[in-house]
Coordinates of C-alpha atoms and ligand atoms in Angstrom, one line a residue:
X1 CA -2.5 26.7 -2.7
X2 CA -1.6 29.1 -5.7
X3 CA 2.1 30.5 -5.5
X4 CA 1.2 34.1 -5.3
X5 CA -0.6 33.3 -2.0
X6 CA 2.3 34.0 0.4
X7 CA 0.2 34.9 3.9
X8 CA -1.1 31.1 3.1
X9 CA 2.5 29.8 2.2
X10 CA 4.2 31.3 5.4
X11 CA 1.8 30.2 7.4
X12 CA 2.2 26.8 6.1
X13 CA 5.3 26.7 6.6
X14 CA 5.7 27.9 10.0
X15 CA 3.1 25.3 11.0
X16 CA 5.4 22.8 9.5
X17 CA 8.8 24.1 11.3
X18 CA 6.7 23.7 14.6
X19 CA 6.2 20.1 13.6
X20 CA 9.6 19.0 12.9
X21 CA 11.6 21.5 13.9
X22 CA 13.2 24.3 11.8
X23 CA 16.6 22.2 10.8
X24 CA 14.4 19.7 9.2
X25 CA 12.4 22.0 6.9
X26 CA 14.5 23.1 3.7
X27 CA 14.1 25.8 1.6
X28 CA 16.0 28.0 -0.7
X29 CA 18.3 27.3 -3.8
X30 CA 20.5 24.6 -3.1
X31 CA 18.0 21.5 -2.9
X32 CA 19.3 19.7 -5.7
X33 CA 19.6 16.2 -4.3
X34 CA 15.5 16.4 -3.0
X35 CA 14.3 18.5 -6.5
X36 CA 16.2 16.9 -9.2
X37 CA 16.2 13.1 -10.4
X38 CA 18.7 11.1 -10.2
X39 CA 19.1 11.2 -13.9
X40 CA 18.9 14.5 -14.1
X41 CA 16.0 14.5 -16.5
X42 CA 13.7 16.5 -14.8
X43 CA 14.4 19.8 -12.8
X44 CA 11.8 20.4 -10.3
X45 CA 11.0 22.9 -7.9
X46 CA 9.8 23.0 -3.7
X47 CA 7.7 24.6 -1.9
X48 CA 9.7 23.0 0.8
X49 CA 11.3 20.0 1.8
X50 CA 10.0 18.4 5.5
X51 CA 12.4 16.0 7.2
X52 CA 10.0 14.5 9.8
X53 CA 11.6 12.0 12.5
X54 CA 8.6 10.0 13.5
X55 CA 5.5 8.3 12.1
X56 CA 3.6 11.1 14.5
X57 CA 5.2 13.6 12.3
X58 CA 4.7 11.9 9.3
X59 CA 0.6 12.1 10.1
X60 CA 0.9 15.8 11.2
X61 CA 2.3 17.2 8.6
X62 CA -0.2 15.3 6.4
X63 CA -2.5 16.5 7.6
X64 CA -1.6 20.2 7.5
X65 CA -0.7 19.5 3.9
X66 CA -4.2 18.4 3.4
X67 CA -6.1 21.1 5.5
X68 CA -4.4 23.6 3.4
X69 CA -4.7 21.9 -0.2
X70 CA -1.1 21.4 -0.3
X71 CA 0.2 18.6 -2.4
X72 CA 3.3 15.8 -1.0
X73 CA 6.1 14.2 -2.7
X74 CA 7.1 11.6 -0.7
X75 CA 10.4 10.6 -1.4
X76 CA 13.2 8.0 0.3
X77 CA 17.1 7.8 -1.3
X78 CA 15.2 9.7 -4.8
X79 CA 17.3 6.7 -6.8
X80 CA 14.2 6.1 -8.5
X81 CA 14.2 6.1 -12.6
X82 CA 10.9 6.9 -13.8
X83 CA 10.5 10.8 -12.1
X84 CA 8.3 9.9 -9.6
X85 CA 10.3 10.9 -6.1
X86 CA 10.8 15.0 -7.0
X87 CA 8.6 18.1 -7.3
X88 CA 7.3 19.0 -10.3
X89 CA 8.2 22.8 -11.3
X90 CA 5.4 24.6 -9.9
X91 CA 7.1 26.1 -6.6
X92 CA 4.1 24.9 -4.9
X93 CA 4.7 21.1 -3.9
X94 CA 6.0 19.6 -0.1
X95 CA 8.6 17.4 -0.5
X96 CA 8.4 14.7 2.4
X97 CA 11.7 12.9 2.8
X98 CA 11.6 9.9 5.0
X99 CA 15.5 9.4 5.2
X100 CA 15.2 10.7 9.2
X101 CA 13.3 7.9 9.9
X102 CA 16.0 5.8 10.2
X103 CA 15.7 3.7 13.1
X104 CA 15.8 0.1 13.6
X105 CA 12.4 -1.1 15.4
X106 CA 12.6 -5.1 16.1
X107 CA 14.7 -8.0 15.2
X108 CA 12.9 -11.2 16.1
X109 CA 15.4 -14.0 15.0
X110 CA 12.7 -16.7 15.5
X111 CA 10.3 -15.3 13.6
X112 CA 12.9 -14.4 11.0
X113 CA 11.9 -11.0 10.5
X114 CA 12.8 -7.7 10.8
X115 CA 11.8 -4.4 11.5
X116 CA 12.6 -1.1 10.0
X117 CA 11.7 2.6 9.6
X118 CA 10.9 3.6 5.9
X119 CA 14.0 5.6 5.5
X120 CA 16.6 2.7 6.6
X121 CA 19.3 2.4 3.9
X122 CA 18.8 -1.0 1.6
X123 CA 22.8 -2.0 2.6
X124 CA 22.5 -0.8 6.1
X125 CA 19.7 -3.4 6.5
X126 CA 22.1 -6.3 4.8
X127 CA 24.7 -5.4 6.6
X128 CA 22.6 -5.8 9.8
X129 CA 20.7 -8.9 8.7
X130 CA 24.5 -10.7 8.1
X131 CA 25.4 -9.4 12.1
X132 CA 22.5 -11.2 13.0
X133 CA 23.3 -14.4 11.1
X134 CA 20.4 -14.2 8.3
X135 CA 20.5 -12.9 4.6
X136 CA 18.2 -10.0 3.8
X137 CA 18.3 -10.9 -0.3
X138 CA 16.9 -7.7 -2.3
X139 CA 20.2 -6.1 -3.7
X140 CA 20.5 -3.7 -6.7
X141 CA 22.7 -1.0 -7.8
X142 CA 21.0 1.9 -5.6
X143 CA 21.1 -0.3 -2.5
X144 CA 24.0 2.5 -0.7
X145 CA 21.2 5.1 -0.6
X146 CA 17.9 4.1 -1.8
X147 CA 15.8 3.3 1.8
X148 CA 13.2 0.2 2.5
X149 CA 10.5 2.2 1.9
X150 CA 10.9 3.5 -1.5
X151 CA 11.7 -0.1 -2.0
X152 CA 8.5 -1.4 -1.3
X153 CA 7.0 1.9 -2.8
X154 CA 8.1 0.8 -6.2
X155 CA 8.2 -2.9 -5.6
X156 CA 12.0 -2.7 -6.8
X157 CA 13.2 -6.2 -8.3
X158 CA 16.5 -6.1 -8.4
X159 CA 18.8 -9.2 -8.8
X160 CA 18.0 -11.9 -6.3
X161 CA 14.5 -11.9 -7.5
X162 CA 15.2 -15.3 -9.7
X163 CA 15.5 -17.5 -5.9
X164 CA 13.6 -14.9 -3.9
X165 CA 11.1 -12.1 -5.2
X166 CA 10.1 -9.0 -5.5
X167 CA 10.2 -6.4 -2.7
X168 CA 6.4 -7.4 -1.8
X169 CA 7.6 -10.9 -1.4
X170 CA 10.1 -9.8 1.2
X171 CA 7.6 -8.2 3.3
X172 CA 4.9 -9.0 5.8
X173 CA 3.8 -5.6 7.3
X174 CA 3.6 -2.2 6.8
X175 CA 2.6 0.8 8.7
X176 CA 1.4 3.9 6.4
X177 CA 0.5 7.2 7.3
X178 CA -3.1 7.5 5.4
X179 CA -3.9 10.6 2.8
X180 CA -6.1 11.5 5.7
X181 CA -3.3 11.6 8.4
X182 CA -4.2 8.7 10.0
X183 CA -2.0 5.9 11.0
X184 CA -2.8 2.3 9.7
X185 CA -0.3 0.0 11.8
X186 CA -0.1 -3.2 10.2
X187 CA 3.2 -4.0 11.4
X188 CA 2.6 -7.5 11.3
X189 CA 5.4 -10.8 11.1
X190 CA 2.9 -13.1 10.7
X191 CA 3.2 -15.3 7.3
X192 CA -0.8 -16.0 7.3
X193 CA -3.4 -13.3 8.0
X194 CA -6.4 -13.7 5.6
X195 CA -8.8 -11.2 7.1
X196 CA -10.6 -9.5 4.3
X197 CA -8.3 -7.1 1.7
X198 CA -4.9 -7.2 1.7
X199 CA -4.2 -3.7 2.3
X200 CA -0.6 -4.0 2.7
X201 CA -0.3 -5.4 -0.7
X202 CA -2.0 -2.3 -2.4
X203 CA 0.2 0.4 -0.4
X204 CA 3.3 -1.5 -2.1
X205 CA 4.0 -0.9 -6.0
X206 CA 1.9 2.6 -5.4
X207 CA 5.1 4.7 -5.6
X208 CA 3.5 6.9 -2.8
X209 CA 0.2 7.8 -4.5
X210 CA -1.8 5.8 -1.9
X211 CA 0.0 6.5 1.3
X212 CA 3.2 6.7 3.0
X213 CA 4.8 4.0 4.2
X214 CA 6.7 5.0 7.6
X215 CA 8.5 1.6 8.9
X216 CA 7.9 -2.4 7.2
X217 CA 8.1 -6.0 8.4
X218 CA 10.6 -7.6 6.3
X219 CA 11.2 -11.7 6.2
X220 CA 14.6 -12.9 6.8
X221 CA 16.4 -15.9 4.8
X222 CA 19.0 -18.7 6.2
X223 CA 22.5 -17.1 4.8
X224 CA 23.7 -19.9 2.5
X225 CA 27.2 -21.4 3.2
X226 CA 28.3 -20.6 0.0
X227 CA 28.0 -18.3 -3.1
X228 CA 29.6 -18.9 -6.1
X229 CA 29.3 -17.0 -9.6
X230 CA 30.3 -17.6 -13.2
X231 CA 30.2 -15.1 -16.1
X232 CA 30.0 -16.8 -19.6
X233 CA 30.0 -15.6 -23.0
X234 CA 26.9 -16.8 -25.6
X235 CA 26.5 -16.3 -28.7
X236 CA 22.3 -15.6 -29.1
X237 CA 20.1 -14.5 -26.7
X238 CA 18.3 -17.8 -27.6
X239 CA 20.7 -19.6 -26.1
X240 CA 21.3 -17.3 -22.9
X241 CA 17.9 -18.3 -22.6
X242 CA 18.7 -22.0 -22.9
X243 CA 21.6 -22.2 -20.6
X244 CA 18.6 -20.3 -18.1
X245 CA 16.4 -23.5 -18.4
X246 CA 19.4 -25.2 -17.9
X247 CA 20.0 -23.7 -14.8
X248 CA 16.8 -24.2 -13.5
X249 CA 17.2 -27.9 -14.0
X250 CA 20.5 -28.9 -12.5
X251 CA 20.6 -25.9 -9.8
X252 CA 17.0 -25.7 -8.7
X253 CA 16.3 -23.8 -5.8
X254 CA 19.9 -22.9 -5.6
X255 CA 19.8 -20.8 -8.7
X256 CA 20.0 -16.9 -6.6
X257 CA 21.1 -14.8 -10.0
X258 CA 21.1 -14.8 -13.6
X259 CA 21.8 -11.6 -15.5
X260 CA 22.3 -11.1 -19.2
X261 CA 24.4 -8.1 -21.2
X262 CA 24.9 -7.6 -24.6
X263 CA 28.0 -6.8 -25.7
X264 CA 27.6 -3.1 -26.6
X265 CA 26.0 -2.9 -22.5
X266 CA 29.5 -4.3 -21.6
X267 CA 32.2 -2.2 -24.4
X268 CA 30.3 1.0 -22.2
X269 CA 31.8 -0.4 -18.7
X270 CA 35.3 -1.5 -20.8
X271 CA 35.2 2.1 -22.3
X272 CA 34.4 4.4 -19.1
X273 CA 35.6 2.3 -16.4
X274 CA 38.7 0.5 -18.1
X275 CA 40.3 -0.9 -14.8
X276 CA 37.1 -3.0 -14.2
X277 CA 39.0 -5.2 -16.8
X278 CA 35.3 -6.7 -18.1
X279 CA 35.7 -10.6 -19.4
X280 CA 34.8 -11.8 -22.9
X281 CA 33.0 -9.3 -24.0
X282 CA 34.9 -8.7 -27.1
X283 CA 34.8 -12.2 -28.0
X284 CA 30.7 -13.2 -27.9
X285 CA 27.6 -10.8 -28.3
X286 CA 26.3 -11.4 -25.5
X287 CA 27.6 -12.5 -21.6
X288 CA 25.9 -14.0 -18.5
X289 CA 26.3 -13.8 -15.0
X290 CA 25.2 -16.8 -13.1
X291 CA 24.9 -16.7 -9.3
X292 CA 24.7 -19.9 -7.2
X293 CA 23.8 -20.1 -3.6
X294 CA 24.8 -23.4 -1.2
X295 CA 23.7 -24.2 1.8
X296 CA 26.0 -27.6 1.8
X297 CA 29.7 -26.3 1.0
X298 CA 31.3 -24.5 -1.1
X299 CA 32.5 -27.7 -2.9
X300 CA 28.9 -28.9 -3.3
X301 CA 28.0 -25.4 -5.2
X302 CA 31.0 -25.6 -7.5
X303 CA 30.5 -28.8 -8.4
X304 CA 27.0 -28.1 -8.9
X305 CA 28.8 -25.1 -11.5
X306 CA 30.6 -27.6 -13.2
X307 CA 28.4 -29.9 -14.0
X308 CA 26.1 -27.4 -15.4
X309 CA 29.1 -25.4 -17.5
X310 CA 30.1 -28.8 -18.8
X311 CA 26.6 -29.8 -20.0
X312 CA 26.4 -26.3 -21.8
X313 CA 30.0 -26.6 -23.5
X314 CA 28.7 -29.9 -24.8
X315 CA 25.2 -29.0 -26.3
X316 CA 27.4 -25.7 -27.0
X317 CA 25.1 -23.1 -25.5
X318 CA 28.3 -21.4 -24.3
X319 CA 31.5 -20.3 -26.3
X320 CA 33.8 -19.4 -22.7
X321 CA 32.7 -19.5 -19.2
X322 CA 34.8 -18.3 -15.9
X323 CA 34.3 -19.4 -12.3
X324 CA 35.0 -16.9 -9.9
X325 CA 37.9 -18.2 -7.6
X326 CA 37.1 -16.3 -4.2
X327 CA 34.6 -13.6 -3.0
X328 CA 36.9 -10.9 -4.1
X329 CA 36.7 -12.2 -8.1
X330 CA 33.2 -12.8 -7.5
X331 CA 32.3 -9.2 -6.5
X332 CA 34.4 -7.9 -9.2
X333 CA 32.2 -9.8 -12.0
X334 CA 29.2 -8.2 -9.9
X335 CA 30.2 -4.7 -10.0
X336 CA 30.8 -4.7 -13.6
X337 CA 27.5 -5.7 -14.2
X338 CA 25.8 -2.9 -11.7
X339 CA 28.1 -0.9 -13.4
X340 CA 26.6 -0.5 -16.9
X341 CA 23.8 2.7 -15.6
X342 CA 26.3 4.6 -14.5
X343 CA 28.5 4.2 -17.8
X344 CA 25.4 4.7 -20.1
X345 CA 25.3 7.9 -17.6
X346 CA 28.8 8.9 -18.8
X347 CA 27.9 7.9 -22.7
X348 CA 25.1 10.3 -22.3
X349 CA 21.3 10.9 -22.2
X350 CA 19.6 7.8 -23.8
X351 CA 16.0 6.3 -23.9
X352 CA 15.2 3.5 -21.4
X353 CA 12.8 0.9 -21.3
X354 CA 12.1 -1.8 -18.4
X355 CA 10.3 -4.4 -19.8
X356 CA 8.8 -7.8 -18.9
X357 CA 8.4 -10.3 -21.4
X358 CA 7.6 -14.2 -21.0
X359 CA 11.3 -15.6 -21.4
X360 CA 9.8 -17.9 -24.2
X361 CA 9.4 -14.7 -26.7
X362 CA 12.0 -12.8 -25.3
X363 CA 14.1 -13.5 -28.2
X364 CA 11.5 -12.5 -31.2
X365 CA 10.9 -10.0 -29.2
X366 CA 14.3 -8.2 -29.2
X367 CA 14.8 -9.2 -32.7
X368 CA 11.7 -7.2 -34.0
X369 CA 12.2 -4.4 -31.7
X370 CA 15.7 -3.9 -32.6
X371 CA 15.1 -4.3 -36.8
X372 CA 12.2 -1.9 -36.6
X373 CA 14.1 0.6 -34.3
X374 CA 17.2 0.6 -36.5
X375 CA 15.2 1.5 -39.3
X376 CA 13.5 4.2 -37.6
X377 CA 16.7 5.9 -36.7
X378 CA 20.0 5.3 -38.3
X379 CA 22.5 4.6 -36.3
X380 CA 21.4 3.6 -32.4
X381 CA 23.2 1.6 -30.6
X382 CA 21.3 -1.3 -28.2
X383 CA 22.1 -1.2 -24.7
X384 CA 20.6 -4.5 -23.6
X385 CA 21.3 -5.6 -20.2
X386 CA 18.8 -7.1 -17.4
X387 CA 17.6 -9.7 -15.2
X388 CA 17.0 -12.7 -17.8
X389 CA 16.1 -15.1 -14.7
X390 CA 12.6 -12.4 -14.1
X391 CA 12.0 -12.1 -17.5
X392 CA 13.1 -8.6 -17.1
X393 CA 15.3 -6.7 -19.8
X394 CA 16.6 -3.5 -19.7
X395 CA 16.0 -2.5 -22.8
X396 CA 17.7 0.8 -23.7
X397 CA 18.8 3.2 -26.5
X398 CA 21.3 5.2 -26.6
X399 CA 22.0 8.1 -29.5
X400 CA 23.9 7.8 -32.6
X401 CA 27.7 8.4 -32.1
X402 CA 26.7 11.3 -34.2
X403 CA 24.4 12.9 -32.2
X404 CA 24.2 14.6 -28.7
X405 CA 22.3 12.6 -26.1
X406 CA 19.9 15.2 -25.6
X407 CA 18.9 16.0 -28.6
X408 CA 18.2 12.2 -29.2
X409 CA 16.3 11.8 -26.3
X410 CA 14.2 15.5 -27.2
X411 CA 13.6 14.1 -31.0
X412 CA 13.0 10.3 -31.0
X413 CA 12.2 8.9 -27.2
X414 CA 8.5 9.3 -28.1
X415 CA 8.7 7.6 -31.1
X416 CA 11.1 4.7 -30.0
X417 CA 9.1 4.1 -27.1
X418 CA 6.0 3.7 -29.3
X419 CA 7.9 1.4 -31.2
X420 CA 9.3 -0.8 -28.0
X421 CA 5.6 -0.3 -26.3
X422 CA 3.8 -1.9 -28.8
X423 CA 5.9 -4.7 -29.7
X424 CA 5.7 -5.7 -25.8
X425 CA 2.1 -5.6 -25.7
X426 CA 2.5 -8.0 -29.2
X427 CA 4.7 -10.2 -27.0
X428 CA 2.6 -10.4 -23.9
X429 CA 4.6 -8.2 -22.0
X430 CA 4.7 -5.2 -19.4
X431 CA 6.0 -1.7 -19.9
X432 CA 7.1 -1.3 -16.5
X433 CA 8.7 -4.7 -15.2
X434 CA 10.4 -3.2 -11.7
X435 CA 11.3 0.6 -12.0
X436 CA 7.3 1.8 -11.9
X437 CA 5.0 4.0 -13.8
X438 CA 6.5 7.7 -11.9
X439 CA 5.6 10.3 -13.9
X440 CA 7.6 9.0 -16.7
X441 CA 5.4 6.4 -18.3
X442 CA 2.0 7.4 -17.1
X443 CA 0.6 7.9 -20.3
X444 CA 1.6 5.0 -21.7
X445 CA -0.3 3.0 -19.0
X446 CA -3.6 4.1 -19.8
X447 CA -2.3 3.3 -23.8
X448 CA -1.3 -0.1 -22.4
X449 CA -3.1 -1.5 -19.5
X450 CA -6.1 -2.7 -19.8
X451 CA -9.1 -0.2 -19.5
X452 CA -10.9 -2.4 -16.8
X453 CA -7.7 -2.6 -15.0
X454 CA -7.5 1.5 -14.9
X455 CA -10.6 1.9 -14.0
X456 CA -10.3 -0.1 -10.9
X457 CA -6.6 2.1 -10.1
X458 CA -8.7 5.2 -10.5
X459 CA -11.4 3.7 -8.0
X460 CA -8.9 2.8 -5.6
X461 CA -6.8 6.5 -5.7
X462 CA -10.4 8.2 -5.0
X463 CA -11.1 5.6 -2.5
X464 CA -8.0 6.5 -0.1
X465 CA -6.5 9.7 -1.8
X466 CA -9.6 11.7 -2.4
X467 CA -8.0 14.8 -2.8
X468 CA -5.8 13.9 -4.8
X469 CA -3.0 15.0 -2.3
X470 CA -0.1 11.8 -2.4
X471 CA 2.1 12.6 -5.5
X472 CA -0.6 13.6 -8.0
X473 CA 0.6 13.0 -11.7
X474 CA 2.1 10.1 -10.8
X475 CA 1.2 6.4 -11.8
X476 CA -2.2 7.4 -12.8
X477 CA -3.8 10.1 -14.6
X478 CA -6.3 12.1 -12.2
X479 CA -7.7 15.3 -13.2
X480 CA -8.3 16.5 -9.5
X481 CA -10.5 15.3 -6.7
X482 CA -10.5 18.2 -4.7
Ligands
FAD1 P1 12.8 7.2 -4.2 O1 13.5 7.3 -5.5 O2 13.0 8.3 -3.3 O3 11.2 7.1 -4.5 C1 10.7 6.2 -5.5 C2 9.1 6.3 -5.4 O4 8.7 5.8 -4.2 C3 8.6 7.7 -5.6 O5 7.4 7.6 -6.3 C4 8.3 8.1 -4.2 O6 7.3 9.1 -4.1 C5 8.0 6.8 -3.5 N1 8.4 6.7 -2.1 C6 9.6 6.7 -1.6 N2 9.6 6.5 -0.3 C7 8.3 6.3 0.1 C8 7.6 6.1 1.3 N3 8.3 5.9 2.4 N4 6.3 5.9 1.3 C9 5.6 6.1 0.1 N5 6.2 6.3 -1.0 C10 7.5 6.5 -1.1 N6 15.2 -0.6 -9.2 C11 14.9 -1.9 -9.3 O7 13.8 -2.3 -9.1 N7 15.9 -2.9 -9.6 C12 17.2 -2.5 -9.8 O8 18.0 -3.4 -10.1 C13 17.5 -1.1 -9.7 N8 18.8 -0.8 -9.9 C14 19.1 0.6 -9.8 C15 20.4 0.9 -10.0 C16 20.8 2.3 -10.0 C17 22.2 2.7 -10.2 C18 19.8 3.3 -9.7 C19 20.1 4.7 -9.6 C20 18.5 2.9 -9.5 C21 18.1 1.5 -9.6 N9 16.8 1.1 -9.4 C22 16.5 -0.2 -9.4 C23 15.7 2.1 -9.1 C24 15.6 2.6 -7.6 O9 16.8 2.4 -6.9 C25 14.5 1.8 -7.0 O10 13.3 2.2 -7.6 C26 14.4 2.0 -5.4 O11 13.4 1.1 -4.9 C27 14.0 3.4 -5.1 O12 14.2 3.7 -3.7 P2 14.4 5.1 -3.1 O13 14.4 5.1 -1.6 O14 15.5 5.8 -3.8 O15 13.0 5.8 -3.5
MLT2 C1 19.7 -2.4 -13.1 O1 19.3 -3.5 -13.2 O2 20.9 -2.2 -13.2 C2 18.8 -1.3 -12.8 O3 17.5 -1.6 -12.9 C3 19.2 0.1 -13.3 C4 18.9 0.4 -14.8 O4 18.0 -0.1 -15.4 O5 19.7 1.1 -15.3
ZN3 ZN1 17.2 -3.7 -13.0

């Protein structure tokens, strides 16, 4: 529908109030939390945002969208990083927020699963799994707003993935609301079901260009007995990588987290959130966070702690090592390590990268990407910081103390992405590791997947989005199919 159109538009729009009711469809000026990223990168602009309660409204206002050519954001807690959960700027886009849907469906302790709507909050669902005796494990930084289904809509990572997977290895069902309106229930807890194309597993990772999800199955865990975590200081990220094989071997299965930062990652948090009081960093350029989960006793997962720490001090893989005494210590070491996005926020704009590389090259791979990135532009400063246990570094850059974050990110993201892109594909590894393609890094998948593998996307978007109506411009490049 073209923006001049306004018979079209009102109409639209008043259909749309019938459906959900006229306090759940926003317009106007002052819809900065549904139009702008959290970032703030990208400034975009509504038609309208909808707010629809039910999976019923969902598929309604669907398929009015569709009838009248109207394109749909879908968004959840818009915590997303690569811009793929707001308008873009044209004035002409339906923003469909899911975080109504909010409703807890099933909890089936036997089966160990639960069931959600797409908009329940990430921590509620914790929360809820620990009334109930069980551990829901996917945790990250965003987990006080971002909702299950923009979870499984980007397939977020996160860092319990080490012991327990991705988002899609957390779930069992889904129920989506079709491009066409229609509702695919597939709300199922069972852990086998091979009957023909796994449909569920497509809708997940697709970031809401395939469908929308409206509520998910989601397995439960056992809660351990005991957690325990250590934070030590290395000095290469060779041998962070060494005390991880390490881990492996003398932990096992009881290895739930193992997160790396370099030491410029860390002076951020020392320098914008002082009272965090961050350990070691000063002394070592690099620190680990290890994360041990029990189900004997807390005595059993200490000494299981010690043992490792000992054998690392003596093949001197670590320089210092702390174990936290209580839960209390232990969440303090944990915030300061969720804590480095938001002080790279208060640094200032920078260029981010989440990239996958096979832990056996991770170390050439930094190494060459930071030498030919240095000598590209004088004066950047690494902010390296991720889940080492996945594989999965966070590998960012942020401006010259000289220069204004802005004006870094306007002159040089291009080219130091070009850079850090094609040293992954060198090293074997992916562009996009857990955050998701978004409008962000788009064109850099066609660069960098292979064409085969786009091909078959494209086949699969014109398959079940035909006119091109489920975020367009995001994940994959589609000139129109209406
Ligand atoms: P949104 O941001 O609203 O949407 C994300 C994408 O999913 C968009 O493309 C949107 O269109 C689509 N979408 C949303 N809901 C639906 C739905 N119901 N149906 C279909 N499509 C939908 N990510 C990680 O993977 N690991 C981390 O460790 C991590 N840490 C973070 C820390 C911070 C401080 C922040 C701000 C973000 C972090 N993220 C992380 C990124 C983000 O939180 C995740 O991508 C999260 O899964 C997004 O959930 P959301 O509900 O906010 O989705
Ligand atoms: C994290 O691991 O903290 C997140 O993925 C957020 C980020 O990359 O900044
Ligand atoms: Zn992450």
């Amino acid at each position: 529908m073209s923006g001049e159109n306004l018979e079209t538009k009102s109409d639209l729009i008043a259909t749309l109030v019938a459906i959900v009711g006229p306090q759940n469809l926003l317009t106007g000026d002052d819809l900065e939390s549904y139009e702008q990223d959290w970032r703030k990168r990208t400034q975009g602009k509504s038609l309208c945002v909808v707010r629809p309660g039910s999976t019923e409204e969902v598929a309604r206002v669907i398929r009015v969208c569709a009838a009248a050519r109207v394109t749909i954001v879908p968004q959840g807690g818009n915590t997303g990083l690569v811009d793929g959960s707001v308008p873009d700027a044209s004035g002409t886009q339906v923003v469909l927020s899911l975080r109504r849907m909010n409703s807890l469906r099933a909890l089936d302790p036997q089966n160990m699963t639960i069931t959600v709507d797409a908009g329940y909050v990430l921590q509620l669902l914790q929360e809820k799994a620990d009334e109930a005796g069980f551990l829901f494990p996917l945790s990250l930084g965003a987990e006080g707003s971002c909702t299950i289904g923009g979870n499984l809509a980007t397939n977020a990572g996160g860092t319990q993935v080490v012991r327990y997977g991705n988002a899609r290895e957390l779930c069992l069902g889904l129920e989506v609301v079709t491009a066409q309106g229609e509702v695919l229930d597939g709300l199922s807890g069972l852990r086998k079901d091979n009957t023909g194309y796994d449909l569920r597993d497509l809708f997940i990772g697709s970031e809401g260009t395939l469908g929308v999800i409206t509520a998910a199955t989601l397995k439960l865990y056992p809660k351990p007995v005991a957690k325990l975590t250590a934070w030590a200081g290395v000095n290469s990220l060779e041998e962070a990588c060494q005390l991880l094989s390490m881990a492996h071997q003398f932990m096992s299965s009881s290895l739930t987290g193992f997160e790396v930062m370099n030491k410029f990652s860390l002076s951020l948090v020392d320098k914008h959130y002082p009272h965090l009081r961050v350990p070691l960093w000063e002394q070592v350029p690099w620190c680990v966070l290890i994360e041990v989960s029990d189900s004997e006793s807390e005595e059993h997962a200490r000494g299981l702690f010690e043992r490792l720490l000992e054998k690392a001090f003596e093949d001197g893989l670590i320089a210092d090592a702390i174990i936290a005494e209580n839960i209390k210590q232990a969440q303090d070491l944990w915030h300061i390590r969720e804590s480095i996005t938001l002080a790279q926020v208060e640094e200032g704009f920078n260029v981010k990268h989440d990239i996958s590389i096979p832990l056996s090259l991770m170390p050439d791979f930094v190494r060459e990407a930071d030498s030919a990135i240095a000598a590209a532009v004088d004066g950047v400063r690494f902010v390296n910081f991720g889940h080492l246990g996945d594989g999965n570094l966070h590998y960012n850059i942020q401006a010259p103390e000289s220069m204004r974050g802005k004006d870094f990110v306007e002159q040089y993201e291009e080219q130091i992405g070009r850079i850090v892109y094609d040293t992954v594909g060198k090293y074997q590894g992916s562009i996009s590791a857990e955050h998701g393609i978004g409008s962000l890094k788009i064109e850099k998948l066609t660069r960098h997947k292979s064409p085969v593998a786009v091909s078959l996307m494209h086949s699969i978007k014109k398959a079940l989005d035909p006119m091109n109506i489920l975020n367009p411009g995001r994940v994959i490049q589609v000139q129109s199919f209406f």
